[in-house]
mmCIF file of N, CA and C in Angstrom:
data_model
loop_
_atom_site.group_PDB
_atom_site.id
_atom_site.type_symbol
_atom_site.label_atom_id
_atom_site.label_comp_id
_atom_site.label_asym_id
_atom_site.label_seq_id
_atom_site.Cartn_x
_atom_site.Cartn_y
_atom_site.Cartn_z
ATOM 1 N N UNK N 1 0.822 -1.196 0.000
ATOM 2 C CA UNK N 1 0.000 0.000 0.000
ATOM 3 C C UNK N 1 0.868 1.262 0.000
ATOM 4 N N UNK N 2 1.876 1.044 1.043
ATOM 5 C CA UNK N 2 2.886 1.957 0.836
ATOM 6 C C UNK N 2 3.214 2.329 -0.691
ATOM 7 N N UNK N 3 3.740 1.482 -1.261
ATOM 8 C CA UNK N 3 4.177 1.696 -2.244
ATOM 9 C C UNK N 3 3.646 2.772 -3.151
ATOM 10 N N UNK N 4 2.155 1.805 -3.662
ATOM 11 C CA UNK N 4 1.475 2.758 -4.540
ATOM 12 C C UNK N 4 0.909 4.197 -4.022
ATOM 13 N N UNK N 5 1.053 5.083 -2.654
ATOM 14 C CA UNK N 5 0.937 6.324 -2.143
ATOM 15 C C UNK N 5 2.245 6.830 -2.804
ATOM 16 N N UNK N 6 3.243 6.182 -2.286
ATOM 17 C CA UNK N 6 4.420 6.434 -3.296
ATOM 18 C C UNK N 6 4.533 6.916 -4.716
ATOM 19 N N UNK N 7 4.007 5.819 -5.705
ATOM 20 C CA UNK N 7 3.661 6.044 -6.323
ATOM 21 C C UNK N 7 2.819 7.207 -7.529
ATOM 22 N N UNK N 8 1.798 7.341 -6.572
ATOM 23 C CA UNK N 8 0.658 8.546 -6.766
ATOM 24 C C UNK N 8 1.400 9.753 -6.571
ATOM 25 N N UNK N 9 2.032 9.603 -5.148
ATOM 26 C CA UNK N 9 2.805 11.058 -5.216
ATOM 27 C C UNK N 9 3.960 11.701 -6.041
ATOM 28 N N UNK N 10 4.364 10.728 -6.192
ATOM 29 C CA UNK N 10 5.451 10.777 -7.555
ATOM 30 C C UNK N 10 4.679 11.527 -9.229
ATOM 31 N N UNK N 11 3.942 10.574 -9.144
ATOM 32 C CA UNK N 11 3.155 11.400 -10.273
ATOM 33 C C UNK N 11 2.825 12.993 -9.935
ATOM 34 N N UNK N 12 2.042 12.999 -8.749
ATOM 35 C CA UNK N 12 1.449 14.279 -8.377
ATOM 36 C C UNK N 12 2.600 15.331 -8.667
ATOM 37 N N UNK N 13 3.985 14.909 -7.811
ATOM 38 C CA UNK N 13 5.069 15.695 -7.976
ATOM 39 C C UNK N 13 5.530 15.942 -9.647
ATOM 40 N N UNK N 14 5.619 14.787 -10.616
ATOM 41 C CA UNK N 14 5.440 15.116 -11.963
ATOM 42 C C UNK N 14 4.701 16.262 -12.383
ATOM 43 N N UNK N 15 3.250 16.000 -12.234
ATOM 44 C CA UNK N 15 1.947 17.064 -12.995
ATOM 45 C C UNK N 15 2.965 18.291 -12.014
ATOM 46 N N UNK N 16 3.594 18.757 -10.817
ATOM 47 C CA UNK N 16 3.105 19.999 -10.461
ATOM 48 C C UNK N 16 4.495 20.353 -10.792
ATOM 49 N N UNK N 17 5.560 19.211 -11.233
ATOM 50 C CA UNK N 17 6.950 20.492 -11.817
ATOM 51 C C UNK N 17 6.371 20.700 -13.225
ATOM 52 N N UNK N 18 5.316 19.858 -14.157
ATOM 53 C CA UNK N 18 5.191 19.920 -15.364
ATOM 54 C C UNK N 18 4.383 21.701 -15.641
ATOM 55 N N UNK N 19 3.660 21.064 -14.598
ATOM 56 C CA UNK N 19 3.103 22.667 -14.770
ATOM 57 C C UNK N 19 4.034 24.157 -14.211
ATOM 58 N N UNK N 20 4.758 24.201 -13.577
ATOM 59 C CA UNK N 20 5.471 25.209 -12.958
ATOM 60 C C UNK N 20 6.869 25.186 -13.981
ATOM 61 N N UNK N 21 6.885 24.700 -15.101
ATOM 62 C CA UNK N 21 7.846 24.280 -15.671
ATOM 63 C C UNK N 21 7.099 25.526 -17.125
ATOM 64 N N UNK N 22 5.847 25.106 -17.523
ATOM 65 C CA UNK N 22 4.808 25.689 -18.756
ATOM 66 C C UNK N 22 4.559 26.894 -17.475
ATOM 67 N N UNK N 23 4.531 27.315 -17.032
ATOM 68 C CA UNK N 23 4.069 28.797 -16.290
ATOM 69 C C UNK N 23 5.136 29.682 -16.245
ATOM 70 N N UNK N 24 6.466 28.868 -16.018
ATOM 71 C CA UNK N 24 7.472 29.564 -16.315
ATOM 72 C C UNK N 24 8.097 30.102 -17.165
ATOM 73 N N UNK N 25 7.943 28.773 -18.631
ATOM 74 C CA UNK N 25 8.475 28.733 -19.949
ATOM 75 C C UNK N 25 7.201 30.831 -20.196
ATOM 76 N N UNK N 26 5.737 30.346 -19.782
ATOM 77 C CA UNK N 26 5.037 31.098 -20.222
ATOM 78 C C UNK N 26 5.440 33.302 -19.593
ATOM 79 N N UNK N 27 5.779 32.983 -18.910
ATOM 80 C CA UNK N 27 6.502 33.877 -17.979
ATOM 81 C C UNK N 27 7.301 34.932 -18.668
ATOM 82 N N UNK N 28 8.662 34.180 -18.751
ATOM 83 C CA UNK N 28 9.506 34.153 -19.691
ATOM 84 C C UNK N 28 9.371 34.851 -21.389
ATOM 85 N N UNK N 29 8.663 33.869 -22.199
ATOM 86 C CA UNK N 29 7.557 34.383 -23.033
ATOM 87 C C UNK N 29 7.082 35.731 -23.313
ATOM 88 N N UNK N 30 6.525 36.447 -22.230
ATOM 89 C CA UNK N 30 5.748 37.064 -22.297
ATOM 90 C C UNK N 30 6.057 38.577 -21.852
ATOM 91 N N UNK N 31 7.234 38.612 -20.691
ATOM 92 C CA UNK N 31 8.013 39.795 -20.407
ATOM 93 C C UNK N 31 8.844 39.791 -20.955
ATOM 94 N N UNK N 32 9.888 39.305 -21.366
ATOM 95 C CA UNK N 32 11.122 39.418 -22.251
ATOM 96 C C UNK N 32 10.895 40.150 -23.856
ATOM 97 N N UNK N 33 12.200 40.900 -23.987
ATOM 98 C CA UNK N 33 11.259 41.509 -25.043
ATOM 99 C C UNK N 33 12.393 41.494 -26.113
ATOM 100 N N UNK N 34 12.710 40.002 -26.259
ATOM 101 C CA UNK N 34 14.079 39.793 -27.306
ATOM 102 C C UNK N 34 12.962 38.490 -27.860
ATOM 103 N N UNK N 35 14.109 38.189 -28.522
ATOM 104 C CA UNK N 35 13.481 37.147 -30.150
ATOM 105 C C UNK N 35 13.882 35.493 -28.994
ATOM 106 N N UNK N 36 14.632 35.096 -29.142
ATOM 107 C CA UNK N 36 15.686 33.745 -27.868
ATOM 108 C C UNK N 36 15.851 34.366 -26.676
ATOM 109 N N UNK N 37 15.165 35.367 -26.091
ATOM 110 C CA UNK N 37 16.148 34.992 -24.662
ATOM 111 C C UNK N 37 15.525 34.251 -23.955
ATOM 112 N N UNK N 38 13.543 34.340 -24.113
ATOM 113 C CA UNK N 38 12.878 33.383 -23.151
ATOM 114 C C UNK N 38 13.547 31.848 -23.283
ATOM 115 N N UNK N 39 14.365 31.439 -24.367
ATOM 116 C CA UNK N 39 14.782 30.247 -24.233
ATOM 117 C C UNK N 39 15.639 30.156 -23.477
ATOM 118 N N UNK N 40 16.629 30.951 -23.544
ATOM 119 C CA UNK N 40 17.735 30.418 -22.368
ATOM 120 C C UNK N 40 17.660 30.329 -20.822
ATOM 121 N N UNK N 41 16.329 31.555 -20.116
ATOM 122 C CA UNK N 41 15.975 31.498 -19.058
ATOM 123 C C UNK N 41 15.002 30.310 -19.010
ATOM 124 N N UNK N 42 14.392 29.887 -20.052
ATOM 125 C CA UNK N 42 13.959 28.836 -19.621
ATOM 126 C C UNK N 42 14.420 27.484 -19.487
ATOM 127 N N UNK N 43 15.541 27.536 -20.224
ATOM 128 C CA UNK N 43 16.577 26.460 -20.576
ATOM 129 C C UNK N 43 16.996 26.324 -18.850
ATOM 130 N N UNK N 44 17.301 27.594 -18.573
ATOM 131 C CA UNK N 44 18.577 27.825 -17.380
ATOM 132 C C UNK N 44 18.177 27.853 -16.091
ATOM 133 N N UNK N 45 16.904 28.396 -15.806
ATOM 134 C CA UNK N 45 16.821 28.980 -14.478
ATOM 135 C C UNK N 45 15.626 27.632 -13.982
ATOM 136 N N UNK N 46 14.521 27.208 -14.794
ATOM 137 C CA UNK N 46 13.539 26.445 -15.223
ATOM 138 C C UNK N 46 14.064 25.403 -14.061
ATOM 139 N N UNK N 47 15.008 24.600 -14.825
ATOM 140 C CA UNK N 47 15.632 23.532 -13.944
ATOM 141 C C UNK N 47 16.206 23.728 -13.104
ATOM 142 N N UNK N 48 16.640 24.885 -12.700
ATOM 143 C CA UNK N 48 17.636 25.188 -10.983
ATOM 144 C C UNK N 48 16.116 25.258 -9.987
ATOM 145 N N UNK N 49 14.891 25.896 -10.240
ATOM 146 C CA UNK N 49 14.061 25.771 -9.604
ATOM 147 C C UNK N 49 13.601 24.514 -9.314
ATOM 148 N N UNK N 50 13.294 23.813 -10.584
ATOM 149 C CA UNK N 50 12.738 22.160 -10.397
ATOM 150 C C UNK N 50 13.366 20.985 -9.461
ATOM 151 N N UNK N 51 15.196 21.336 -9.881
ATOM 152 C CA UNK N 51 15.860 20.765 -8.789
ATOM 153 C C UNK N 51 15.871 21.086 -7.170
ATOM 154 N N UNK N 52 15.529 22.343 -7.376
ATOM 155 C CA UNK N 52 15.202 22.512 -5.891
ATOM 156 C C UNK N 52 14.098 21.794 -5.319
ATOM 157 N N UNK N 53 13.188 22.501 -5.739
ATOM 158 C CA UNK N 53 11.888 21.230 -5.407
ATOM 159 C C UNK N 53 12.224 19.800 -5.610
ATOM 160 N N UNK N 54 12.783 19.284 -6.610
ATOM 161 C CA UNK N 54 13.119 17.992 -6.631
ATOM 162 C C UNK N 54 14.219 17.453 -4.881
ATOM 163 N N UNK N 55 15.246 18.238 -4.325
ATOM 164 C CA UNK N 55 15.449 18.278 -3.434
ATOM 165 C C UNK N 55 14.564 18.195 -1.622
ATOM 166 N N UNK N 56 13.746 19.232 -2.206
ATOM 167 C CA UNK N 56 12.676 19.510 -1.101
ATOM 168 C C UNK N 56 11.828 17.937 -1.071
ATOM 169 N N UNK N 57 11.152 17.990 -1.752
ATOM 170 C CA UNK N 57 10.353 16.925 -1.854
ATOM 171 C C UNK N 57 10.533 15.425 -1.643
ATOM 172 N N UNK N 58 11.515 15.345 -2.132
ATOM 173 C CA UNK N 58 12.147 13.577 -2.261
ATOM 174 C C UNK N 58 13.315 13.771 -1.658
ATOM 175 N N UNK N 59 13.754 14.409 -1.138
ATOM 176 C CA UNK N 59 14.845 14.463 -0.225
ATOM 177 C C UNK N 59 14.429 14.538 1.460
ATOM 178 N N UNK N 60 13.536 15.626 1.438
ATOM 179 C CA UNK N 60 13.470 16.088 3.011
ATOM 180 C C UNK N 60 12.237 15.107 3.129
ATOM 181 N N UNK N 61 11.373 15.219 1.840
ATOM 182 C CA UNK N 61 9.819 14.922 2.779
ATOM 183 C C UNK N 61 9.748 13.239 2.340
ATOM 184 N N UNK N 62 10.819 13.191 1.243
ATOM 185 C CA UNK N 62 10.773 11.496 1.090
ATOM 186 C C UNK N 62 9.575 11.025 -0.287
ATOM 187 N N UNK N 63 9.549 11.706 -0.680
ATOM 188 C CA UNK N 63 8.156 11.142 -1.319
ATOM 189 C C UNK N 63 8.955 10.720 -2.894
ATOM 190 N N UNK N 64 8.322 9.894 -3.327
ATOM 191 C CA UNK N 64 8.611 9.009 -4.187
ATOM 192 C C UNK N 64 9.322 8.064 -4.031
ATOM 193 N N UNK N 65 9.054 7.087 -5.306
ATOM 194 C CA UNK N 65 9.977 5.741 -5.356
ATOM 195 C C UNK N 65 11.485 6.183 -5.187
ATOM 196 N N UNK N 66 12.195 4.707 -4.795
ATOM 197 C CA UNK N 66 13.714 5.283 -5.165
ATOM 198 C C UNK N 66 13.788 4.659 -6.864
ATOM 199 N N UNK N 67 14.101 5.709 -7.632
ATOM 200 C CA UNK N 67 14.475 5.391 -8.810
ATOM 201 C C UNK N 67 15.681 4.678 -9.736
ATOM 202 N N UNK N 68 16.502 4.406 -8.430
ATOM 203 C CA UNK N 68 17.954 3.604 -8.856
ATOM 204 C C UNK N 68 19.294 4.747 -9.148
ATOM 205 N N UNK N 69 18.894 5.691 -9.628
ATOM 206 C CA UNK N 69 20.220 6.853 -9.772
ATOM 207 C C UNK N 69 20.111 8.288 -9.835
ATOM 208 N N UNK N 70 20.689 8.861 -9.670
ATOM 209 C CA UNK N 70 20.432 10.061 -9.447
ATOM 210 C C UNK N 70 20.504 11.019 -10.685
ATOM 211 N N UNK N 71 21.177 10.265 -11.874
ATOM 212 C CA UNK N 71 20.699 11.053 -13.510
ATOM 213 C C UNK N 71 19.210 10.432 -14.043
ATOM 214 N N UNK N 72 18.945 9.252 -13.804
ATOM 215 C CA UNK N 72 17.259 8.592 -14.017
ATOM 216 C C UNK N 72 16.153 10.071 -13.416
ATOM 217 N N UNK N 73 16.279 10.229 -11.446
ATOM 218 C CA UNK N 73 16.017 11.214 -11.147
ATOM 219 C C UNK N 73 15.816 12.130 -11.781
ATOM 220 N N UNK N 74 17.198 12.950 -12.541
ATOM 221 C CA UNK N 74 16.996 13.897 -12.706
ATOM 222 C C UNK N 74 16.341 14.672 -14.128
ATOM 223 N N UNK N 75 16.361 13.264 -15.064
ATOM 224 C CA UNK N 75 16.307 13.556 -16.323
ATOM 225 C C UNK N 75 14.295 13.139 -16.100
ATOM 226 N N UNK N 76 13.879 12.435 -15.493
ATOM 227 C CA UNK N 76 12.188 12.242 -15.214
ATOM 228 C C UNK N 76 11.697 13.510 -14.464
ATOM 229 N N UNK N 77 12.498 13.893 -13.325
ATOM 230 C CA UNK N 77 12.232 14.651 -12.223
ATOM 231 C C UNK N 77 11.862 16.085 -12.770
ATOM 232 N N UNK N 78 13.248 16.465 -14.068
ATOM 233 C CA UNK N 78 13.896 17.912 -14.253
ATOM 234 C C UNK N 78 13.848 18.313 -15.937
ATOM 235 N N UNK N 79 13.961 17.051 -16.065
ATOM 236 C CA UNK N 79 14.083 17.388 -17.593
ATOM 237 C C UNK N 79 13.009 16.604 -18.429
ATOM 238 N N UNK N 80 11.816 16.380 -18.533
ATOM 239 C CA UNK N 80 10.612 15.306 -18.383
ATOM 240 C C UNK N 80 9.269 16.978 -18.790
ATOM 241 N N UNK N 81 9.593 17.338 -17.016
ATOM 242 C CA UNK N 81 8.683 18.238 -17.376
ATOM 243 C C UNK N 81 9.075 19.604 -18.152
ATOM 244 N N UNK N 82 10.510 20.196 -17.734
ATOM 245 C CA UNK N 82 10.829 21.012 -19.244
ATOM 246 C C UNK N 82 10.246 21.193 -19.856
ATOM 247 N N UNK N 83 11.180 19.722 -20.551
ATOM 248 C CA UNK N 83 10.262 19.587 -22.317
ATOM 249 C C UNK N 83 9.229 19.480 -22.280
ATOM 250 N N UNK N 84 7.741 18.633 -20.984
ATOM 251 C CA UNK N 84 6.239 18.653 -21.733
ATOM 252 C C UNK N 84 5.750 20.403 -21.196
ATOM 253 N N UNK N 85 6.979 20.815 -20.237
ATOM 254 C CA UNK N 85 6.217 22.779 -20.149
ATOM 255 C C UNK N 85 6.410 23.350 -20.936
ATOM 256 N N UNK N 86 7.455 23.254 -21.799
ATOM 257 C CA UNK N 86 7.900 24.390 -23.283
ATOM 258 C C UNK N 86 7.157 23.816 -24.117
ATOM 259 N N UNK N 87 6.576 22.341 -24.187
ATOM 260 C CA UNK N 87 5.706 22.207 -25.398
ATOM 261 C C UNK N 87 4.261 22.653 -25.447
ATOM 262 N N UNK N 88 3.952 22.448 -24.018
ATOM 263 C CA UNK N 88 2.658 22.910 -23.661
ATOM 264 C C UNK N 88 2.345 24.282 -23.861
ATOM 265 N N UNK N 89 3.319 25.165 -23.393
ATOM 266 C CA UNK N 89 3.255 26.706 -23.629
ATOM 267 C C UNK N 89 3.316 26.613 -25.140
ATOM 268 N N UNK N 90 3.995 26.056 -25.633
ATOM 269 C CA UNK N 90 4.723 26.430 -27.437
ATOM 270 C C UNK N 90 3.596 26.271 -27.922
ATOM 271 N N UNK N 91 2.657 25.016 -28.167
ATOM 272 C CA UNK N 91 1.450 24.666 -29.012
ATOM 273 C C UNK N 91 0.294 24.702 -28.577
ATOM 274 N N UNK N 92 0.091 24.773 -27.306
ATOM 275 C CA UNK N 92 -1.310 24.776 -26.712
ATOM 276 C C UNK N 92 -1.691 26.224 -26.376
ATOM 277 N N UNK N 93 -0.668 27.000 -25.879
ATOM 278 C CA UNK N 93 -1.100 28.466 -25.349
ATOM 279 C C UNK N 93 -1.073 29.779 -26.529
ATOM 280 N N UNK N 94 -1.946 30.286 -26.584
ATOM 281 C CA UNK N 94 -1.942 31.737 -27.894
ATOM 282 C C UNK N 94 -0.482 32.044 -27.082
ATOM 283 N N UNK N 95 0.499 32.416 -28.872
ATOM 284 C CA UNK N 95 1.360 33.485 -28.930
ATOM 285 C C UNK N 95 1.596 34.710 -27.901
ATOM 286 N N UNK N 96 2.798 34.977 -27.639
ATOM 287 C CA UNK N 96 2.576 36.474 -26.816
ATOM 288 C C UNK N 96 2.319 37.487 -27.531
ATOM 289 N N UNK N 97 2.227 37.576 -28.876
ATOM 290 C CA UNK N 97 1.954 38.855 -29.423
ATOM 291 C C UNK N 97 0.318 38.506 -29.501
ATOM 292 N N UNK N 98 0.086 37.787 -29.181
ATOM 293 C CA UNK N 98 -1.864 37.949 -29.464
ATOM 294 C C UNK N 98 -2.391 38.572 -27.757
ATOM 295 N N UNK N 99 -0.985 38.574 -26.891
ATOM 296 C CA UNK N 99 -1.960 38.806 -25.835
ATOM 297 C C UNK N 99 -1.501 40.102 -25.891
ATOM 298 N N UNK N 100 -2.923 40.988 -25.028
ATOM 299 C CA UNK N 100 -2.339 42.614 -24.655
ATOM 300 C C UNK N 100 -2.038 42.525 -23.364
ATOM 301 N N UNK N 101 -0.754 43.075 -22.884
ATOM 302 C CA UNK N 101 -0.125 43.326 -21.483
ATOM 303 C C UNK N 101 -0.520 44.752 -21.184
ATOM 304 N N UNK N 102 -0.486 45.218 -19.686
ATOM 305 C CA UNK N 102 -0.659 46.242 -19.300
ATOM 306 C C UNK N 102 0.694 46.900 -19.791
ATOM 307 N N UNK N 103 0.337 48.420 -20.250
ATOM 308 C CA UNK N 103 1.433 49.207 -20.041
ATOM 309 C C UNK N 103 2.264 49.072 -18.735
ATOM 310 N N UNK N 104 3.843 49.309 -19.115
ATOM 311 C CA UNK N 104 4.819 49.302 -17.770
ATOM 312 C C UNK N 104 4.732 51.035 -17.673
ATOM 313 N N UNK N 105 5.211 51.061 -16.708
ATOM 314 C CA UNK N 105 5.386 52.580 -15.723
ATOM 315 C C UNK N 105 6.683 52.791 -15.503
#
């Protein structure tokens, strides 16, 4: 029974870097006001956050399976949701030029 709570939470922890991963990519996106730079902050900073949480979570509070190594970890954990947040923002969310932002001050 253990296990599969394990389990579940592992996922749960998936869906919530996947999404904080596409909120960020979207972030990024949307204030930046160059052609590539949202890529590199999202490339760069994206995963120093995720690893943190990846730390917090399965480190302090324990939750998830043990996965056997610590690049398995990191490439499911860190680099998993990345790529499904930059794709999610890229094809599912309207363009930033379709949205109107408030004037800055």
């Amino acid at each position: 029974m253990l296990g599969i709570i394990n389990l579940g939470l592992f996922f749960v922890l998936l869906a919530a870097h996947t999404v904080v991963a596409a909120v960020l990519t979207r972030f990024f996106r949307l204030r930046l006001d160059t052609q590539a730079g949202w890529i590199g902050y999202s490339l760069g900073l994206t995963p120093i956050i995720l690893f943190a949480s990846t730390l917090i979570f399965t480190g302090g509070l324990g939750i998830g399976p043990n996965l056997g190594s610590p690049i398995v970890a990191f490439a499911v954990l860190i680099g998993l949701p990345v790529a499904l947040g930059m794709t999610i923002d890229l094809l599912y969310v309207t363009q930033p030029e379709d949205v109107e932002l408030p004037q800055r001050q």
